[in-house]
Amino acid sequence: IADMWLHEGFTNYSETLYTDYVFGTDAGNAYVQGIRKNIQNDKPIIGKYNLNNEGSGDMYYKASNMIHNIRQIMGDRSSFRSMLRDMNQKYRHKTVTSAEIEDFISKRTGFKLSKVFDQYLRTTQVPTLEYYLTQEGGAQILYYRWTNCIAGFNMPILLPGNSNPKYGLLLATENWQKMRTNFKA
């Protein structure tokens, strides 16, 4: 039961998918953002293995939001939908582990998401994106990094106005990085 987030998080996320389908993308996004108020961050989502120990009740809302983040990283709705269908096809009628699903999702997205899964499933830390804009040599420079996160945390962020992750992802880590931009804060 330590990996209960698998069925509870994906089932909870189906509510977001339904809302998105029936009422539109903005409504789906608002729904998943709204359930964040239910996240307690009281203990890790994954419980202790081999001890009949379930993790936090955040397995519903926090896991759902993590899945939504992965969907945003992928950018393409049809790719995300295809990943879910393929995952269902591969693992239906089987008992799976978090490690199997984490590996499957990382391979399908093309991103190394192990630290993202560790951050959201195995800690209670809430990562914060720090950033600032400055002018350097006539160019606008965006500095950015993750704080309050585990070492190696590297969750990409889809920049506003971009729907293609190939061109619109900010690849943030816990180390300061910079890029030239015309982004308005």
Coordinates of N, CA and C in Angstrom, one line a residue:
I1 N 0.8 -1.2 0.0 CA 0.0 0.0 0.0 C 0.8 1.3 0.0
A2 N 2.2 1.1 0.1 CA 3.0 2.3 0.0 C 2.9 3.0 -1.3
D3 N 2.6 2.3 -2.4 CA 2.4 3.0 -3.7 C 1.0 3.3 -4.1
M4 N 0.1 3.5 -3.1 CA -1.3 3.8 -3.4 C -1.5 5.0 -4.2
W5 N -0.5 5.9 -4.3 CA -0.6 7.1 -5.1 C -0.9 6.8 -6.5
L6 N -0.4 5.6 -7.0 CA -0.6 5.2 -8.4 C -2.1 5.2 -8.7
H7 N -2.9 4.5 -8.0 CA -4.3 4.5 -8.4 C -5.1 5.7 -7.9
E8 N -4.7 6.2 -6.7 CA -5.4 7.3 -6.2 C -5.1 8.6 -6.9
G9 N -3.8 8.8 -7.2 CA -3.4 10.1 -7.9 C -3.9 10.1 -9.3
F10 N -3.8 9.0 -10.0 CA -4.3 9.0 -11.4 C -5.9 9.0 -11.5
T11 N -6.5 8.4 -10.5 CA -8.0 8.5 -10.5 C -8.4 9.9 -10.2
N12 N -7.7 10.5 -9.2 CA -8.1 11.9 -8.9 C -7.8 12.8 -10.1
Y13 N -6.7 12.5 -10.8 CA -6.4 13.4 -12.0 C -7.5 13.2 -13.1
S14 N -8.2 12.1 -13.1 CA -9.2 11.9 -14.1 C -10.3 12.9 -14.0
E15 N -10.5 13.5 -12.8 CA -11.5 14.6 -12.6 C -11.0 15.8 -13.3
T16 N -9.7 16.1 -13.3 CA -9.2 17.2 -14.1 C -9.4 17.0 -15.6
L17 N -9.1 15.7 -16.0 CA -9.2 15.4 -17.5 C -10.7 15.6 -17.9
Y18 N -11.6 15.1 -17.0 CA -13.0 15.3 -17.3 C -13.4 16.8 -17.4
T19 N -13.0 17.5 -16.5 CA -13.3 19.0 -16.4 C -12.7 19.6 -17.7
D20 N -11.5 19.3 -18.0 CA -10.9 19.8 -19.2 C -11.7 19.5 -20.5
Y21 N -12.1 18.2 -20.6 CA -12.9 17.8 -21.8 C -14.2 18.4 -21.9
V22 N -14.9 18.5 -20.8 CA -16.3 19.1 -20.8 C -16.4 20.6 -20.8
F23 N -15.5 21.2 -20.0 CA -15.6 22.7 -19.9 C -14.4 23.5 -20.5
G24 N -13.4 22.8 -20.9 CA -12.3 23.5 -21.6 C -11.0 23.4 -20.7
T25 N -9.9 23.8 -21.4 CA -8.6 23.7 -20.8 C -8.5 24.6 -19.6
D26 N -9.0 25.9 -19.7 CA -8.9 26.8 -18.6 C -9.6 26.3 -17.4
A27 N -10.7 25.7 -17.6 CA -11.5 25.1 -16.4 C -10.7 23.9 -15.8
G28 N -10.2 23.1 -16.7 CA -9.4 22.0 -16.2 C -8.2 22.4 -15.4
N29 N -7.5 23.5 -15.9 CA -6.4 24.0 -15.1 C -6.8 24.6 -13.8
A30 N -7.9 25.4 -13.8 CA -8.4 26.0 -12.6 C -8.8 24.9 -11.6
Y31 N -9.4 23.8 -12.1 CA -9.8 22.7 -11.2 C -8.6 22.1 -10.5
V32 N -7.6 21.7 -11.2 CA -6.4 21.1 -10.6 C -5.7 22.1 -9.7
Q33 N -5.7 23.4 -10.0 CA -5.0 24.4 -9.2 C -5.9 24.5 -7.9
G34 N -7.2 24.4 -8.0 CA -8.1 24.6 -6.9 C -7.9 23.5 -5.8
I35 N -7.6 22.3 -6.3 CA -7.5 21.2 -5.3 C -6.2 21.3 -4.5
R36 N -5.3 22.2 -4.9 CA -4.0 22.3 -4.2 C -4.2 22.7 -2.8
K37 N -5.3 23.4 -2.5 CA -5.6 23.8 -1.1 C -5.8 22.7 -0.2
N38 N -6.0 21.5 -0.7 CA -6.2 20.3 0.1 C -4.9 19.6 0.4
I39 N -3.8 20.0 -0.2 CA -2.5 19.4 0.1 C -2.0 19.8 1.5
Q40 N -1.6 18.8 2.3 CA -1.2 19.0 3.6 C 0.3 19.0 3.8
N41 N 1.0 18.3 2.9 CA 2.5 18.1 3.1 C 2.9 17.7 4.5
D42 N 2.1 16.7 5.0 CA 2.3 16.2 6.4 C 3.4 15.1 6.4
K43 N 3.4 14.4 5.4 CA 4.4 13.3 5.3 C 4.5 12.9 3.8
P44 N 5.6 12.2 3.4 CA 5.7 11.8 2.0 C 4.5 11.0 1.5
I45 N 4.2 11.1 0.2 CA 3.1 10.4 -0.4 C 3.4 8.9 -0.4
I46 N 4.6 8.5 -0.6 CA 4.9 7.0 -0.6 C 5.2 6.6 0.8
G47 N 4.5 5.6 1.3 CA 4.8 5.1 2.6 C 6.0 4.2 2.7
K48 N 6.2 3.6 3.9 CA 7.3 2.7 4.1 C 7.0 1.3 3.5
Y49 N 7.9 0.8 2.7 CA 7.6 -0.4 2.0 C 7.8 -1.6 3.0
N50 N 7.0 -2.7 2.7 CA 7.0 -3.9 3.5 C 6.6 -3.7 4.9
L51 N 5.9 -2.7 5.2 CA 5.4 -2.5 6.6 C 3.9 -2.2 6.7
N52 N 3.2 -2.5 5.6 CA 1.7 -2.2 5.6 C 1.5 -0.7 6.0
N53 N 2.2 0.2 5.3 CA 2.2 1.6 5.7 C 1.9 2.4 4.5
E54 N 0.7 3.0 4.5 CA 0.4 3.9 3.4 C 1.0 5.3 3.7
G55 N 1.2 6.0 2.6 CA 1.8 7.4 2.8 C 0.7 8.4 3.1
S56 N 1.0 9.6 2.8 CA 0.1 10.7 3.1 C -1.2 10.7 2.3
G57 N -2.2 11.3 2.8 CA -3.4 11.5 2.1 C -3.2 12.4 0.9
D58 N -2.1 13.0 0.8 CA -1.7 13.9 -0.4 C -1.6 13.0 -1.6
M59 N -1.7 11.7 -1.5 CA -1.6 10.8 -2.6 C -2.7 11.1 -3.6
Y60 N -3.8 11.8 -3.2 CA -4.8 12.3 -4.1 C -4.5 13.6 -4.8
Y61 N -4.4 14.6 -4.0 CA -4.3 16.0 -4.6 C -2.9 16.3 -5.1
K62 N -1.9 16.0 -4.3 CA -0.5 16.3 -4.7 C -0.1 15.5 -5.8
A63 N -0.4 14.2 -5.8 CA -0.1 13.3 -6.9 C -0.8 13.8 -8.2
S64 N -2.0 14.2 -8.1 CA -2.8 14.7 -9.2 C -2.1 15.9 -9.8
N65 N -1.6 16.8 -8.9 CA -1.0 18.0 -9.4 C 0.4 17.7 -10.1
M66 N 1.1 16.7 -9.5 CA 2.3 16.2 -10.1 C 2.1 15.7 -11.5
I67 N 1.1 14.9 -11.7 CA 0.7 14.3 -13.0 C 0.4 15.5 -13.9
H68 N -0.3 16.5 -13.5 CA -0.6 17.7 -14.3 C 0.7 18.4 -14.7
N69 N 1.6 18.5 -13.8 CA 2.9 19.1 -14.2 C 3.6 18.3 -15.3
I70 N 3.5 17.0 -15.2 CA 4.1 16.2 -16.3 C 3.4 16.4 -17.6
R71 N 2.1 16.5 -17.5 CA 1.3 16.8 -18.7 C 1.7 18.2 -19.3
Q72 N 2.0 19.2 -18.5 CA 2.4 20.5 -19.0 C 3.8 20.4 -19.6
I73 N 4.7 19.6 -19.0 CA 6.0 19.4 -19.5 C 6.0 18.8 -20.9
M74 N 5.1 17.9 -21.1 CA 4.9 17.2 -22.4 C 4.4 18.2 -23.4
G75 N 3.5 19.1 -23.0 CA 3.0 20.1 -23.9 C 1.9 19.7 -24.8
D76 N 2.1 18.6 -25.4 CA 1.2 18.1 -26.4 C 0.1 17.2 -25.8
R77 N -1.1 17.6 -25.8 CA -2.2 16.8 -25.2 C -2.4 15.4 -25.7
S78 N -2.2 15.3 -27.0 CA -2.4 14.0 -27.6 C -1.2 13.0 -27.2
S79 N 0.0 13.5 -27.0 CA 1.1 12.7 -26.5 C 0.8 12.2 -25.1
F80 N 0.3 13.1 -24.3 CA 0.0 12.8 -22.9 C -1.1 11.7 -22.9
R81 N -2.1 11.9 -23.7 CA -3.2 10.9 -23.7 C -2.7 9.6 -24.2
S82 N -1.9 9.6 -25.2 CA -1.3 8.4 -25.8 C -0.4 7.7 -24.7
M83 N 0.3 8.5 -23.9 CA 1.1 7.9 -22.9 C 0.2 7.2 -21.9
L84 N -0.9 7.8 -21.5 CA -1.8 7.2 -20.5 C -2.4 5.9 -21.1
R85 N -2.8 5.9 -22.3 CA -3.4 4.7 -22.9 C -2.4 3.6 -23.0
D86 N -1.2 3.9 -23.4 CA -0.1 2.9 -23.5 C 0.3 2.3 -22.2
M87 N 0.3 3.2 -21.2 CA 0.6 2.8 -19.8 C -0.5 1.8 -19.3
N88 N -1.8 2.1 -19.6 CA -2.9 1.3 -19.3 C -2.8 -0.1 -20.0
Q89 N -2.5 0.0 -21.2 CA -2.4 -1.2 -22.0 C -1.2 -2.1 -21.5
K90 N -0.1 -1.5 -21.2 CA 1.0 -2.3 -20.7 C 0.8 -2.9 -19.3
Y91 N 0.2 -2.2 -18.5 CA 0.1 -2.6 -17.1 C -1.3 -3.0 -16.6
R92 N -2.2 -3.1 -17.5 CA -3.6 -3.5 -17.0 C -3.5 -4.9 -16.5
H93 N -4.4 -5.1 -15.5 CA -4.4 -6.4 -14.9 C -3.2 -6.9 -14.2
K94 N -2.3 -5.9 -13.8 CA -1.1 -6.2 -13.1 C -0.9 -5.3 -11.9
T95 N -0.2 -5.8 -10.9 CA 0.2 -5.0 -9.8 C 1.5 -4.4 -10.2
V96 N 1.6 -3.1 -10.1 CA 2.8 -2.4 -10.5 C 3.4 -1.6 -9.3
T97 N 4.6 -1.2 -9.4 CA 5.3 -0.4 -8.4 C 5.4 1.0 -8.9
S98 N 5.7 1.9 -8.0 CA 6.0 3.3 -8.3 C 7.2 3.3 -9.3
A99 N 8.2 2.5 -9.0 CA 9.4 2.5 -9.8 C 9.1 2.2 -11.3
E100 N 8.2 1.2 -11.5 CA 7.9 0.9 -12.9 C 7.2 2.0 -13.6
I101 N 6.2 2.7 -12.9 CA 5.5 3.8 -13.6 C 6.4 5.0 -13.7
E102 N 7.2 5.3 -12.8 CA 8.2 6.4 -12.9 C 9.1 6.2 -14.1
D103 N 9.6 5.0 -14.2 CA 10.5 4.7 -15.4 C 9.7 4.8 -16.7
F104 N 8.5 4.3 -16.7 CA 7.7 4.3 -18.0 C 7.5 5.8 -18.4
I105 N 7.1 6.6 -17.4 CA 6.7 8.0 -17.7 C 8.0 8.8 -18.1
S106 N 9.1 8.5 -17.4 CA 10.4 9.2 -17.8 C 10.8 8.9 -19.2
K107 N 10.7 7.6 -19.6 CA 11.0 7.2 -21.0 C 10.1 7.8 -22.0
R108 N 8.8 7.8 -21.7 CA 7.8 8.4 -22.7 C 8.0 9.9 -22.8
T109 N 8.3 10.6 -21.8 CA 8.4 12.0 -21.9 C 9.7 12.5 -22.5
G110 N 10.7 11.6 -22.3 CA 12.1 12.0 -22.8 C 12.8 12.8 -21.8
F111 N 12.3 13.0 -20.6 CA 13.0 13.7 -19.6 C 13.3 12.8 -18.4
K112 N 14.5 13.1 -17.8 CA 14.9 12.4 -16.6 C 14.1 12.9 -15.4
L113 N 13.0 12.3 -15.1 CA 12.1 12.8 -14.0 C 12.3 12.2 -12.7
S114 N 13.3 11.4 -12.5 CA 13.5 10.7 -11.2 C 13.6 11.7 -10.0
K115 N 14.2 12.8 -10.2 CA 14.3 13.8 -9.1 C 12.9 14.5 -8.9
V116 N 12.2 14.6 -10.0 CA 10.8 15.2 -9.8 C 10.0 14.3 -9.0
F117 N 10.0 13.0 -9.3 CA 9.2 12.0 -8.6 C 9.7 12.0 -7.1
D118 N 11.0 12.0 -6.9 CA 11.6 12.0 -5.5 C 11.1 13.2 -4.8
Q119 N 11.1 14.4 -5.4 CA 10.7 15.6 -4.7 C 9.2 15.5 -4.3
Y120 N 8.3 15.1 -5.2 CA 6.9 15.2 -4.9 C 6.4 14.0 -4.2
L121 N 7.0 12.8 -4.4 CA 6.5 11.6 -3.8 C 7.2 11.2 -2.5
R122 N 8.4 11.6 -2.3 CA 9.2 11.2 -1.2 C 9.7 12.2 -0.2
T123 N 9.2 13.5 -0.4 CA 9.5 14.6 0.5 C 8.3 15.4 0.7
T124 N 8.4 16.3 1.7 CA 7.3 17.2 1.9 C 7.7 18.7 1.5
Q125 N 8.9 18.8 1.1 CA 9.4 20.1 0.7 C 8.6 20.6 -0.5
V126 N 8.3 21.9 -0.5 CA 7.6 22.5 -1.6 C 8.6 23.4 -2.4
P127 N 9.0 22.9 -3.6 CA 10.0 23.7 -4.3 C 9.5 25.1 -4.7
T128 N 10.4 26.0 -4.7 CA 10.1 27.4 -5.1 C 11.0 27.8 -6.2
L129 N 10.4 28.4 -7.3 CA 11.2 28.9 -8.4 C 11.6 30.3 -8.1
E130 N 12.9 30.6 -7.9 CA 13.3 32.0 -7.8 C 13.8 32.5 -9.1
Y131 N 13.5 33.7 -9.4 CA 14.0 34.3 -10.6 C 14.1 35.8 -10.5
Y132 N 14.9 36.4 -11.3 CA 14.9 37.9 -11.4 C 15.4 38.3 -12.8
L133 N 15.0 39.4 -13.3 CA 15.4 40.0 -14.5 C 16.4 41.1 -14.3
T134 N 17.4 41.2 -15.2 CA 18.3 42.3 -15.2 C 18.7 42.7 -16.6
Q135 N 19.3 43.8 -16.7 CA 19.9 44.3 -18.0 C 21.4 44.1 -18.0
E136 N 21.9 43.4 -19.0 CA 23.4 43.2 -19.1 C 23.8 43.5 -20.5
G137 N 24.6 44.5 -20.7 CA 25.1 44.8 -22.1 C 24.0 45.0 -23.1
G138 N 22.9 45.7 -22.6 CA 21.8 46.0 -23.5 C 20.8 44.9 -23.7
A139 N 21.0 43.8 -23.1 CA 20.1 42.6 -23.2 C 19.4 42.4 -21.9
Q140 N 18.2 41.9 -22.0 CA 17.5 41.5 -20.8 C 17.8 40.0 -20.5
I141 N 18.3 39.8 -19.2 CA 18.7 38.5 -18.8 C 17.8 38.0 -17.7
L142 N 17.3 36.7 -17.8 CA 16.5 36.1 -16.8 C 17.4 35.1 -16.0
Y143 N 17.5 35.3 -14.7 CA 18.2 34.4 -13.8 C 17.2 33.6 -13.1
Y144 N 17.4 32.3 -12.9 CA 16.4 31.4 -12.3 C 17.1 30.2 -11.7
R145 N 16.3 29.6 -10.7 CA 16.8 28.4 -10.0 C 15.6 27.9 -9.1
W146 N 15.7 26.6 -8.8 CA 14.8 26.0 -7.8 C 15.4 26.2 -6.4
T147 N 14.6 26.4 -5.4 CA 15.1 26.4 -4.0 C 14.1 25.5 -3.2
N148 N 14.4 25.2 -2.0 CA 13.7 24.3 -1.1 C 13.4 23.0 -1.8
C149 N 14.4 22.4 -2.3 CA 14.2 21.2 -3.1 C 15.4 20.3 -2.8
I150 N 15.2 19.0 -3.3 CA 16.3 18.0 -3.1 C 17.4 18.3 -4.1
A151 N 18.6 17.8 -3.8 CA 19.7 18.0 -4.7 C 19.4 17.3 -6.0
G152 N 19.7 18.0 -7.1 CA 19.4 17.5 -8.4 C 18.0 17.7 -8.9
F153 N 17.2 18.4 -8.2 CA 15.8 18.6 -8.7 C 15.9 19.4 -10.0
N154 N 15.2 19.0 -11.0 CA 15.3 19.5 -12.3 C 14.0 19.6 -13.1
M155 N 12.9 20.0 -12.4 CA 11.7 20.0 -13.1 C 11.6 21.1 -14.1
P156 N 11.4 20.8 -15.4 CA 11.3 21.8 -16.4 C 10.0 22.6 -16.3
I157 N 10.0 23.8 -16.7 CA 8.8 24.6 -16.6 C 8.4 25.1 -18.0
L158 N 7.2 24.9 -18.4 CA 6.7 25.4 -19.7 C 6.5 26.9 -19.6
L159 N 7.2 27.7 -20.4 CA 7.1 29.2 -20.3 C 5.7 29.6 -20.8
P160 N 5.2 30.7 -20.3 CA 3.9 31.3 -20.8 C 4.0 31.6 -22.3
G161 N 2.9 31.2 -23.0 CA 2.8 31.5 -24.4 C 3.5 30.5 -25.3
N162 N 4.0 29.4 -24.7 CA 4.6 28.3 -25.5 C 3.8 27.1 -25.3
S163 N 3.5 26.3 -26.3 CA 2.9 25.1 -26.2 C 3.7 23.9 -26.6
N164 N 4.9 24.2 -27.2 CA 5.8 23.2 -27.7 C 7.0 23.1 -26.7
P165 N 7.1 22.0 -26.0 CA 8.2 21.9 -25.0 C 9.5 21.9 -25.6
K166 N 9.6 21.6 -26.9 CA 11.0 21.6 -27.5 C 11.5 23.0 -27.5
Y167 N 10.7 24.1 -27.6 CA 11.1 25.4 -27.7 C 10.8 26.3 -26.4
G168 N 9.8 25.8 -25.6 CA 9.3 26.7 -24.6 C 9.6 26.2 -23.2
L169 N 10.6 25.4 -22.9 CA 10.8 24.9 -21.6 C 12.0 25.6 -21.0
L170 N 11.8 25.9 -19.7 CA 12.9 26.4 -18.9 C 13.4 25.2 -18.1
L171 N 14.7 24.9 -18.3 CA 15.2 23.7 -17.7 C 16.0 24.1 -16.4
A172 N 15.2 24.4 -15.4 CA 15.7 24.9 -14.1 C 16.2 23.8 -13.2
T173 N 17.3 24.1 -12.5 CA 17.9 23.2 -11.5 C 18.0 24.0 -10.2
E174 N 18.7 23.5 -9.2 CA 18.9 24.3 -7.9 C 20.1 25.2 -8.1
N175 N 20.8 25.2 -9.2 CA 21.9 26.2 -9.4 C 21.4 27.3 -10.3
W176 N 21.9 28.5 -10.0 CA 21.5 29.7 -10.8 C 21.9 29.5 -12.3
Q177 N 20.9 29.8 -13.1 CA 21.1 29.7 -14.6 C 20.6 31.0 -15.2
K178 N 21.0 31.3 -16.4 CA 20.6 32.5 -17.0 C 20.3 32.3 -18.5
M179 N 19.4 33.2 -19.0 CA 19.1 33.1 -20.4 C 18.7 34.5 -20.9
R180 N 19.0 34.8 -22.1 CA 18.5 36.0 -22.7 C 17.0 35.9 -23.0
T181 N 16.3 37.0 -22.8 CA 14.9 36.9 -22.9 C 14.2 38.2 -23.2
N182 N 13.0 38.2 -23.7 CA 12.2 39.4 -23.7 C 11.0 39.2 -22.8
F183 N 11.1 38.2 -21.9 CA 10.0 37.8 -20.9 C 9.7 39.0 -20.0
K184 N 8.4 39.2 -19.8 CA 8.0 40.3 -18.9 C 7.5 39.7 -17.6
A185 N 8.1 40.1 -16.5 CA 7.7 39.5 -15.2 C 6.4 40.0 -14.7

